[in-house]
Coordinates of C-alpha atoms and ligand atoms in Angstrom, one line a residue:
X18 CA 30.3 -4.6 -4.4
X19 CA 29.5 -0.8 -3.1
X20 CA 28.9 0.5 0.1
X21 CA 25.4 1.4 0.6
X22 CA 23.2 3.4 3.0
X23 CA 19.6 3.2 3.4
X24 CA 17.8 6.1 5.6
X25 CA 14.7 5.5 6.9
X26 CA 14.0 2.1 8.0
X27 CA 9.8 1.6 7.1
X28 CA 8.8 -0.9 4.8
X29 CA 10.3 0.8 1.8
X30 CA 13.6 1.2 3.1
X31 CA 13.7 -2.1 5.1
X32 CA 12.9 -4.0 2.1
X33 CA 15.2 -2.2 -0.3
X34 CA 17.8 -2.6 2.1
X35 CA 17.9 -6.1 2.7
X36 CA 16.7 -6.4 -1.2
X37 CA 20.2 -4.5 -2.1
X38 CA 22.1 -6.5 0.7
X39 CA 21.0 -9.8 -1.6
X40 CA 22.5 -8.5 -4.5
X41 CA 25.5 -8.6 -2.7
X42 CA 26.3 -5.4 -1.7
X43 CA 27.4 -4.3 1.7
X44 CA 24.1 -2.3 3.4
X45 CA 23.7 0.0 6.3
X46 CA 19.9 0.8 7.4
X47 CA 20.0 3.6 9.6
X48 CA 17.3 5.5 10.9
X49 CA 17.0 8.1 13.8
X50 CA 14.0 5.5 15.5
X51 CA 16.3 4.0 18.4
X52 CA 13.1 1.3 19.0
X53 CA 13.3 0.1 15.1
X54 CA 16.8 -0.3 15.2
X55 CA 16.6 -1.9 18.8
X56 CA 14.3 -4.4 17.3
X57 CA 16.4 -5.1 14.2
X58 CA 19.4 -5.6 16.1
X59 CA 17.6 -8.0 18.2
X60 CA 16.7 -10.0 14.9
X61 CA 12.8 -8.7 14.9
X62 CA 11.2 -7.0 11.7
X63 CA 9.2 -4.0 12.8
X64 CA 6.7 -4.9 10.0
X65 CA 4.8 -7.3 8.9
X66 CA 5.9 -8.3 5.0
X67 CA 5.9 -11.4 3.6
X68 CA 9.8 -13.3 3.0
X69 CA 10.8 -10.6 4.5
X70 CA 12.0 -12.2 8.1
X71 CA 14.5 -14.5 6.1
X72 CA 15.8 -12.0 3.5
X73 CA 16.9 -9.8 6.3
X74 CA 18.7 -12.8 8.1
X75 CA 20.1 -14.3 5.5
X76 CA 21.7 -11.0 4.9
X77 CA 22.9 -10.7 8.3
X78 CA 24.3 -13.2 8.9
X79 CA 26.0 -13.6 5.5
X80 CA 27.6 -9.7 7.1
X81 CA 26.3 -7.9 4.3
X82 CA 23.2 -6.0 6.4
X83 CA 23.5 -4.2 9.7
X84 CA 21.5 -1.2 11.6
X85 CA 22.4 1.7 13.1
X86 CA 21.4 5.1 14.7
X87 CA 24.5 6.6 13.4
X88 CA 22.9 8.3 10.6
X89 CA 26.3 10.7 10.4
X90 CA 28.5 7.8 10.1
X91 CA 26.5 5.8 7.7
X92 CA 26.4 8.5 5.3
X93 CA 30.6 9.5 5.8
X94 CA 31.0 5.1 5.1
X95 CA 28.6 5.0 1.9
X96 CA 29.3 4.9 -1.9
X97 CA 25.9 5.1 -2.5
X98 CA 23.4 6.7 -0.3
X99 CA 19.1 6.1 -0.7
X100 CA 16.8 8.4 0.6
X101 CA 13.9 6.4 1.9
X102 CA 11.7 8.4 4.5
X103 CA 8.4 8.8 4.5
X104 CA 6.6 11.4 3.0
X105 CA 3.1 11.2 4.5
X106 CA 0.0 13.5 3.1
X107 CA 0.1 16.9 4.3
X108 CA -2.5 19.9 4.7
X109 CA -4.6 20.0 1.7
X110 CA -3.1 16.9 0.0
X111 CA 0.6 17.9 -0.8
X112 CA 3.0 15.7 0.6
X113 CA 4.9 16.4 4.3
X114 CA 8.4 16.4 2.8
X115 CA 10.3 17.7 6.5
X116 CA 12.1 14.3 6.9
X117 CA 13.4 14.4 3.4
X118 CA 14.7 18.2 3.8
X119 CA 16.1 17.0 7.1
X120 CA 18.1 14.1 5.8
X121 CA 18.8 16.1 2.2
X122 CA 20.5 18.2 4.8
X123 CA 22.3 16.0 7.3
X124 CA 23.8 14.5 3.9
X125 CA 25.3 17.8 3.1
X126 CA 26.9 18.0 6.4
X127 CA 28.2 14.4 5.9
X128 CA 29.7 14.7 2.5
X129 CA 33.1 13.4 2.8
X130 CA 33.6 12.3 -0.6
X131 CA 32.3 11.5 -3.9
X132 CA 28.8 9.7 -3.1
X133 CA 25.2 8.9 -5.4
X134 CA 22.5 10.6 -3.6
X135 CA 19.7 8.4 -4.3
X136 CA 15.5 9.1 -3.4
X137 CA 13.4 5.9 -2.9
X138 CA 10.8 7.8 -0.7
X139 CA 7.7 9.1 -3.0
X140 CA 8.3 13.0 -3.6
X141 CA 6.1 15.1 -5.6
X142 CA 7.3 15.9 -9.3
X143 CA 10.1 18.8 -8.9
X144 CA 11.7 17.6 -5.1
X145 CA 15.1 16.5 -7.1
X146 CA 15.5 19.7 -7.3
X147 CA 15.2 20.6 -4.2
X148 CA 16.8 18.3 -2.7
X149 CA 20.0 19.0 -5.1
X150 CA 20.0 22.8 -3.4
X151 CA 19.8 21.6 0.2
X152 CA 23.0 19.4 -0.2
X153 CA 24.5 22.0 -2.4
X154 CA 23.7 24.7 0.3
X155 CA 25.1 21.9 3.2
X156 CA 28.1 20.6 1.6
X157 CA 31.5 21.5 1.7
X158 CA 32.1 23.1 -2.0
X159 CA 35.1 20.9 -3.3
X160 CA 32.9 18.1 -2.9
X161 CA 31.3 16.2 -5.9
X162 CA 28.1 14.2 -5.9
X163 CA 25.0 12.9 -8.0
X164 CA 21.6 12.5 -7.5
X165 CA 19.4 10.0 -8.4
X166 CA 15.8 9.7 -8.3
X167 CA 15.1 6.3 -8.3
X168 CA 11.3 5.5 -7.3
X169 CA 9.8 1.8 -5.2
X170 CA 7.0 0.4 -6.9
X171 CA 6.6 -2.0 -3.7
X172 CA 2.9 -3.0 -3.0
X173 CA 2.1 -3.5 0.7
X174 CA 2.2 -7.7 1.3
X175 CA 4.6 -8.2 -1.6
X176 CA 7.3 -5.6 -1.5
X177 CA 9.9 -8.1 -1.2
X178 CA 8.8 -9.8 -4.6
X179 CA 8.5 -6.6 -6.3
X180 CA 11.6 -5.5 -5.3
X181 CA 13.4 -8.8 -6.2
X182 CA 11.2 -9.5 -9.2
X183 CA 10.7 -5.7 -10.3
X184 CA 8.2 -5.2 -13.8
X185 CA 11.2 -1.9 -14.4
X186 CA 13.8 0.4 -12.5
X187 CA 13.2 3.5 -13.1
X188 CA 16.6 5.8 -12.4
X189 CA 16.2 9.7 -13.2
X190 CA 19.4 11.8 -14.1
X191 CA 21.4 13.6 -16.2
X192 CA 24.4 11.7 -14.9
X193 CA 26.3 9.1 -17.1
X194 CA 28.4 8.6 -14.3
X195 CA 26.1 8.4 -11.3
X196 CA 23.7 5.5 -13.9
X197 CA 26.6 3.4 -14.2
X198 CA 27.1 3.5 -10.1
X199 CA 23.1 2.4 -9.9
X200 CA 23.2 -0.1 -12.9
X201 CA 26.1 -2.1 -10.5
X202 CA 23.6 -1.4 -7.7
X203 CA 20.8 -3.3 -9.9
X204 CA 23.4 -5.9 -11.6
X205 CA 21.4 -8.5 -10.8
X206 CA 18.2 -7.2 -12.2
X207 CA 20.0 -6.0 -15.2
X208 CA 21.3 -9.6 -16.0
X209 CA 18.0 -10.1 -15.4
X210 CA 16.8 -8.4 -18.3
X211 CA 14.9 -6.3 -16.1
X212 CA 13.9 -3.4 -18.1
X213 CA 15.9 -0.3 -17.0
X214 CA 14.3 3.3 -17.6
X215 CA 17.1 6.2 -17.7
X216 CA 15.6 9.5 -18.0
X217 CA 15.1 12.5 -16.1
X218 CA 15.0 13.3 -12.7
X219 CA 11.0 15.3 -13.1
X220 CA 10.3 12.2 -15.3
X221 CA 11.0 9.6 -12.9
X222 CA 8.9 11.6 -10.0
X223 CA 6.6 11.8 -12.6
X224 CA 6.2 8.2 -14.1
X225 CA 5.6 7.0 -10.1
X226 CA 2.8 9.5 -9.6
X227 CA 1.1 8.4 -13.0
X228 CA 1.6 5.1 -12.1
X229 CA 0.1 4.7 -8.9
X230 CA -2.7 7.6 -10.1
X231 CA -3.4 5.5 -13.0
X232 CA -3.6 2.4 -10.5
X233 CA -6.2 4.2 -8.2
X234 CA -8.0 5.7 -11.1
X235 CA -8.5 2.0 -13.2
X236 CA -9.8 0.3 -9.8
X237 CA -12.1 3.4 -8.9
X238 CA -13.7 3.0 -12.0
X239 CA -13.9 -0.5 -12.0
X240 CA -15.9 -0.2 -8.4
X241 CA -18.6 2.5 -10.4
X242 CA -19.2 -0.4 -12.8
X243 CA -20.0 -2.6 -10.4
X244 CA -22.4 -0.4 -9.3
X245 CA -23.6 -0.3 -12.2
X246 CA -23.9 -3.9 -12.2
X247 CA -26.0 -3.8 -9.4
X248 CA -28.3 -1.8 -11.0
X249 CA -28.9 -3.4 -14.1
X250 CA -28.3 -7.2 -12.7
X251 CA -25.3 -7.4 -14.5
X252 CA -22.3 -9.8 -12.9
X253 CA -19.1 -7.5 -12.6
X254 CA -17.0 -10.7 -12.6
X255 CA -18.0 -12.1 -15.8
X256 CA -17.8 -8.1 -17.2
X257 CA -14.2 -7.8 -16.0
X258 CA -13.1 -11.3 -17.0
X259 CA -14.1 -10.1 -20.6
X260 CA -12.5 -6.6 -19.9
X261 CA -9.2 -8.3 -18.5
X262 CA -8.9 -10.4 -21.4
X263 CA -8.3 -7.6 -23.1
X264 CA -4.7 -6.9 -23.6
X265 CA -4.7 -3.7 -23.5
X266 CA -6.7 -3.5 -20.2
X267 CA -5.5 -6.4 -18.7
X268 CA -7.1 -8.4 -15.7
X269 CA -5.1 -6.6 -12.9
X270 CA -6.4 -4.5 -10.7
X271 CA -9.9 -4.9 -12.1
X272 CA -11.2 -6.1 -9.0
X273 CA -14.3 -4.1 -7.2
X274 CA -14.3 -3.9 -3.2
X275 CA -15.1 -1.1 -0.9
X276 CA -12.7 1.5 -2.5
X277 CA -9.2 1.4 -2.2
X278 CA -6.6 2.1 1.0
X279 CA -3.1 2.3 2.1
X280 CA -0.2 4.9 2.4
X281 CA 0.2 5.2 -1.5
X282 CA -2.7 5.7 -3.7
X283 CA -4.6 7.9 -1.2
X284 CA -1.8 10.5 -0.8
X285 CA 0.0 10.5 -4.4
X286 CA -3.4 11.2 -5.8
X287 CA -4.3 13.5 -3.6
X288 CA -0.8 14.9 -4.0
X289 CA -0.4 14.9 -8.0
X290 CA -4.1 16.6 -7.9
X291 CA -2.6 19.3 -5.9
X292 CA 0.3 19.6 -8.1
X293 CA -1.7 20.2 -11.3
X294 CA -4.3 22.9 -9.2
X295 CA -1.0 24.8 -8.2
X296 CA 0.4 24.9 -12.0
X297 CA -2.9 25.5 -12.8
X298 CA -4.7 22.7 -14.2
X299 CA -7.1 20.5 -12.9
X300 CA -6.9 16.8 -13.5
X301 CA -10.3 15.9 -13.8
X302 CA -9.7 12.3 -14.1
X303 CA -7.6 11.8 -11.2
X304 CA -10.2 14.3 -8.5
X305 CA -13.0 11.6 -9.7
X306 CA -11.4 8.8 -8.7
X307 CA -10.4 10.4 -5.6
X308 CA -14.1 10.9 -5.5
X309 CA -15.6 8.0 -6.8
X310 CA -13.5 5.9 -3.8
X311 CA -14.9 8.0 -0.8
X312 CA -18.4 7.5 -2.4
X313 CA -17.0 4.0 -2.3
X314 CA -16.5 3.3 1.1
X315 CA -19.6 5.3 2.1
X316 CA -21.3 3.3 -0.6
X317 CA -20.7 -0.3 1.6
X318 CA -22.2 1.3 4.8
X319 CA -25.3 2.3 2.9
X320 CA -25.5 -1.3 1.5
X321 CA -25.3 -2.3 5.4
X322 CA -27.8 -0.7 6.9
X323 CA -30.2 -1.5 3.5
X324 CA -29.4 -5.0 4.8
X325 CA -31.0 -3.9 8.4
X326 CA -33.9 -2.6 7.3
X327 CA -32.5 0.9 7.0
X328 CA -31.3 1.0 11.4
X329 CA -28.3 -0.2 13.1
X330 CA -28.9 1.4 16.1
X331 CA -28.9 -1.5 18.8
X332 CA -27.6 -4.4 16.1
X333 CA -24.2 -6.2 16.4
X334 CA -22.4 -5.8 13.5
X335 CA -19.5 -8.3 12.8
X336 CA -17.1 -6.8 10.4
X337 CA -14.7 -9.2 9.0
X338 CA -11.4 -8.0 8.1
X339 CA -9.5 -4.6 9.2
X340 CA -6.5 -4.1 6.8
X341 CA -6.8 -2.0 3.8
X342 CA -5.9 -5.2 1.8
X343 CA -4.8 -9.0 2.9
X344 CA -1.4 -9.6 3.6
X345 CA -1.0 -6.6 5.8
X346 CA -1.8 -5.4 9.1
X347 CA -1.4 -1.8 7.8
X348 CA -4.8 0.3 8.2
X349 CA -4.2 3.4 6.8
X350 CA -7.4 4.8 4.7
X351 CA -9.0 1.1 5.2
X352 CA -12.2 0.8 4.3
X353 CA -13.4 -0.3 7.7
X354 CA -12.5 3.2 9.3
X355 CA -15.3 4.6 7.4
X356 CA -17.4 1.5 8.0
X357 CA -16.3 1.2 12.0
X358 CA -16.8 5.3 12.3
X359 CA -20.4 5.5 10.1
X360 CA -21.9 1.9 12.7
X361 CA -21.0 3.8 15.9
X362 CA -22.1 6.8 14.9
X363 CA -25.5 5.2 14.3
X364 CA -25.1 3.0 17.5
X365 CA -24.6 0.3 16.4
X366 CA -22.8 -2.7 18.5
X367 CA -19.3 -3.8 16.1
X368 CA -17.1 -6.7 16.6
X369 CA -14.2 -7.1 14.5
X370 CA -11.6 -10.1 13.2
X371 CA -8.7 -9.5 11.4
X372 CA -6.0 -12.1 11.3
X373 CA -3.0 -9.4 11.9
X374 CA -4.8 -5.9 12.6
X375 CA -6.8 -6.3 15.2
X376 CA -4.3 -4.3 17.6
X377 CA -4.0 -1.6 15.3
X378 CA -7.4 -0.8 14.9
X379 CA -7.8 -1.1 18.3
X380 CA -5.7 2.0 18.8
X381 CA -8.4 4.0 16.4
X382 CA -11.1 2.2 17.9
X383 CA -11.5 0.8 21.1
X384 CA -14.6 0.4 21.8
X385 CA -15.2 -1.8 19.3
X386 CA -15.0 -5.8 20.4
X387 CA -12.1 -7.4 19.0
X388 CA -12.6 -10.6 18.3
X389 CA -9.3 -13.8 18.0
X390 CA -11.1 -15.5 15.0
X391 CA -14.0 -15.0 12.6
X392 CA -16.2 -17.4 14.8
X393 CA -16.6 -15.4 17.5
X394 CA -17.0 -12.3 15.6
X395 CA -19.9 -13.1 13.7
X396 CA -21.5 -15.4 16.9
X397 CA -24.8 -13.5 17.4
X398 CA -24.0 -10.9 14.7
X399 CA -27.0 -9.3 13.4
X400 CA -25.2 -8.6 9.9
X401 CA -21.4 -10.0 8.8
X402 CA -19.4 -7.4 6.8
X403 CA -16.3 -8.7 4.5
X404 CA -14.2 -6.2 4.2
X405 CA -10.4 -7.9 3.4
X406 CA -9.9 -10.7 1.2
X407 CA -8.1 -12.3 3.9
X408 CA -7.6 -16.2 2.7
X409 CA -9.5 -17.2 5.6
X410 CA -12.9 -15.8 5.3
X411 CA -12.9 -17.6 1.5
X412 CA -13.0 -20.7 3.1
X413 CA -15.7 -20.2 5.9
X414 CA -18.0 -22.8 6.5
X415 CA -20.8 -21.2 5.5
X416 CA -23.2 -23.2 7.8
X417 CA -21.2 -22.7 10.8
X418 CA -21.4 -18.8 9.6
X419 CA -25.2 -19.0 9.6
X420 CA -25.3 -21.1 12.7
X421 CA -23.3 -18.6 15.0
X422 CA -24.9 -15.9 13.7
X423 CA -28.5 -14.0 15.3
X424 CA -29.8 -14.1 11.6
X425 CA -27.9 -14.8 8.2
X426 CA -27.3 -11.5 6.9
X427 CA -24.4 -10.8 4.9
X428 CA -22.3 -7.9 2.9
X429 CA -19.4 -9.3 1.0
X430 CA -17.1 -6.2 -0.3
X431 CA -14.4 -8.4 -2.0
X432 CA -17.3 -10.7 -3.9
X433 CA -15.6 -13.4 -2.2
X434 CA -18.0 -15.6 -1.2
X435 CA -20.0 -18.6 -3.3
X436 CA -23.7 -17.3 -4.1
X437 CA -24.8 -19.9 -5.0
X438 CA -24.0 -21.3 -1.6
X439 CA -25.5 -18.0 0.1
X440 CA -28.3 -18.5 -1.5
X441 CA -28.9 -22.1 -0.9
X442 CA -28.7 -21.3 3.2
X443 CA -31.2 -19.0 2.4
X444 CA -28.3 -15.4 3.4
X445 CA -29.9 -12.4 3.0
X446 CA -27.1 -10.7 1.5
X447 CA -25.2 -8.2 -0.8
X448 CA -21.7 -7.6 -3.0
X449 CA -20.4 -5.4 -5.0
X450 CA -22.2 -5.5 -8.5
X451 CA -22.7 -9.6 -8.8
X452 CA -26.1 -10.4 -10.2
X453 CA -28.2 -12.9 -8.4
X454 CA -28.4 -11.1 -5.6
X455 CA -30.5 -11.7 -2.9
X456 CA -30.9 -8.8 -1.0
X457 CA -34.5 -9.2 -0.2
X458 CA -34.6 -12.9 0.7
X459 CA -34.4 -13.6 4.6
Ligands
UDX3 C1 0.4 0.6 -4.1 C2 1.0 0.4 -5.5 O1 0.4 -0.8 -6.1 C3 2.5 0.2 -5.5 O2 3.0 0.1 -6.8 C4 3.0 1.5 -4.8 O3 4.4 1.4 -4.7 C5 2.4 1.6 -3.4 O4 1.0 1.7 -3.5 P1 -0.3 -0.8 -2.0 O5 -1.0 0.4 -1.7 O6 0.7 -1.4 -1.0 O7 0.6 -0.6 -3.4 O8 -1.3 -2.0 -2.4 P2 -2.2 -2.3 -3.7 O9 -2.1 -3.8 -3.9 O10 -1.8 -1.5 -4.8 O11 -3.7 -2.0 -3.2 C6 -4.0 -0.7 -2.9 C7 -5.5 -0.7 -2.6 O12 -6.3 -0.9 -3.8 C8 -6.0 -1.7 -1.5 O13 -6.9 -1.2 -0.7 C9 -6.6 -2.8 -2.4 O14 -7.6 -3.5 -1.7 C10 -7.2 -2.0 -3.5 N1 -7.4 -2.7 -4.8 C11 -6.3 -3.2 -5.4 C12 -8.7 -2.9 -5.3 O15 -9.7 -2.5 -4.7 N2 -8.9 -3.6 -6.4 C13 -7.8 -4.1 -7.1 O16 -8.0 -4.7 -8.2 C14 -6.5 -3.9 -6.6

């Protein structure tokens, strides 16, 4: 059992934290954000992740999890100590890394003994580095430590599973000794079977960046087939059912929508773009999908207003889910910014419905008309826009739908939706690349 220290409390280091805490080790989150530890110590989650709520309690109670403010002290107490701020997008796509410098140098001041430095946040290829000198340059010199770059693969709505039930770890450095401190971190993985990566420190910065890039890159171009699709009257599910059965492609993350969101793929491809362009290459695979998914987004809004005859101005528009994907309230680079922004622009009336991100977007947008469930969103709607694959809006009674609404025009982004059914009421509506579409039909 080690002593651990988690800094930064988001929904990396929160669910980390408690994830490490279950494996039986003795966990301190702190972070410098009194409310979020206020909360915590209250027995609320700041964030909304799924399991999370009783992986936290258990571990609290069970006296293996607490939070604190006292970074200083949590660092001095700690065996093993994770770096997990965030590292939001900066100017021109590199990556804000002041809160990592900040605590890479507040651990300096803190060394009291021989600790694992260990980096959970997302930091472009070559910050080990520097985050080696700062605690060098911080530290008092007879004191030893190792560093650790050991990045989250944790998707948004089922971080805790992927940190429980990880596909790898990936732990970067030249340290024998500092890989045997995390493989008792990870015991439980590693009885697991759970493969373990050791390699470098640039290699494990690298290999997350790839990942995620990769990620972003496979469903941007599974959105420009679709278009495709829509073109040619193909049917982009039976096209990626065939794809997915591929092995070596594999059905995940084949799935078109509106072009994808969040805190990750957004900035770490805009980030390992900017990498390349400053060593002097250009990777011409990653800037396309960056590409492709703005032409994306602005892609559904053109499909919108195709639906109304070419003019929103004066229409209600009912825009059905506001989080970048289901299972979050988190709207970062969601899809419905660009679709909220482009209606008013064009004057258009929009009411929204998300199950849990309503009051965020509301803090974008508040003029729009936010609605407490799908019913009254789309009642005298003009035109119904899916945007999240929320649970919910697969199950809408159809009939009801075309009931409340002014007139039973549809755009479904996720390809959610029966057509069949759609066409049967007689929707006039659109997807994303299904064939059988009915756009014309009214
Ligand atoms: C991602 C990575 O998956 C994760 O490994 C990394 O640690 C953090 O970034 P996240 O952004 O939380 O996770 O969610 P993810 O499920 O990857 O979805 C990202 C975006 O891609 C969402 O907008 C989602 O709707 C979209 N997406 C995903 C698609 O459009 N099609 C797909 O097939 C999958």
């Amino acid at each position: 059992m080690k002593k651990i220290t988690f800094i930064g409390t988001g929904y990396v280091g929160l669910v980390s934290g408690a994830g490490v805490s279950d494996f039986g080790h003795n966990v301190i989150c702190a972070d410098i954000a009194s409310d979020k530890i206020d909360q915590l110590l209250d027995g609320e989650i700041p964030i909304y992740e799924p399991g999370l709520n009783n992986l936290v309690e258990r571990n609290v109670k069970a006296g293996r999890l607490t939070f604190t403010t006292a970074v200083d002290k949590a660092i001095q107490d700690a065996d093993v100590i994770f770096i997990a701020v965030g590292t939001p997008q900066g100017e021109n796509g590199n990556a804000d890394l002041s809160a990592v410098y900040k605590v890479a140098e507040t651990i300096g001041n803190n060394l009291n003994g021989y600790k694992v430095v260990c980096t959970k946040s997302t930091v472009p290829i070559g910050t080990g580095a520097q985050i080696l000198q700062i605690i060098n340059q911080y530290k008092s010199n007879e004191i030893e430590f190792d560093y650790v770059s050991n990045p989250e693969f944790l998707r948004e709505g089922s971080a805790v599973k992927d940190f429980l039930w990880p596909d790898r770890v990936v732990l970067g450095t030249p340290s024998e000794k500092a890989y045997e401190v995390m493989m008792d971190v990870y015991r439980p993985l590693f009885i697991n079977e759970t493969p373990i990566v050791k390699t470098s420190i640039q290699t494990a910065e690298m290999i997350k960046y790839a990942s995620n890039a990769f990620l972003a890159l496979k469903i941007s171009y599974i959105n420009e087939i679709a278009n495709l699709c829509d073109e040619v009257d193909a049917d982009i599910h039976e096209v990626t059912k065939a794809m997915g059965s591929d092995g070596r492609i594999s059905p995940k993350f084949l799935h078109p929508g509106p072009g994808y969101g969040g805190s990750c793929f957004p900035k770490d491809t805009n980030a390992i773009a900017s990498l390349a362009r400053q060593k002097g290459l250009t990777l011409r695979t990653v800037e396309g999908a960056i590409k492709a998914n703005q032409y994306q987004k602005d892609r559904m809004v053109d499909k919108v207003k195709h639906l109304c005859n070419g003019d929103v101005s004066g229409k209600t528009i009912a825009i059905l889910g506001l989080a970048f994907k289901q299972e979050t309230d988190d709207i970062r680079d969601s899809a419905a910014l660009d679709m909220i922004k482009a209606l008013l622009k064009s004057n258009a009336v929009v009411k929204a419905y998300d199950p849990i991100a309503n009051k965020n977007m509301s803090i974008k947008f508040p003029e729009v008309n936010y609605c407490l469930n799908w019913e009254a969103a789309v009642e005298g709607a003009d035109a119904t826009v899916i945007l999240t694959e929320w649970r919910e809006f697969r199950g809408m009674d159809l009939n009801k739908v075309k009931e409340l609404m002014h007139q039973p025009v549809l755009l479904d982004t996720r390809n959610i939706l029966p057509i069949k059914e759609l066409n049967r009421l007689g929707f006039k509506y659109d997807n994303v690349g299904r064939k059988g579409i009915n756009k014309d039909a009214l």
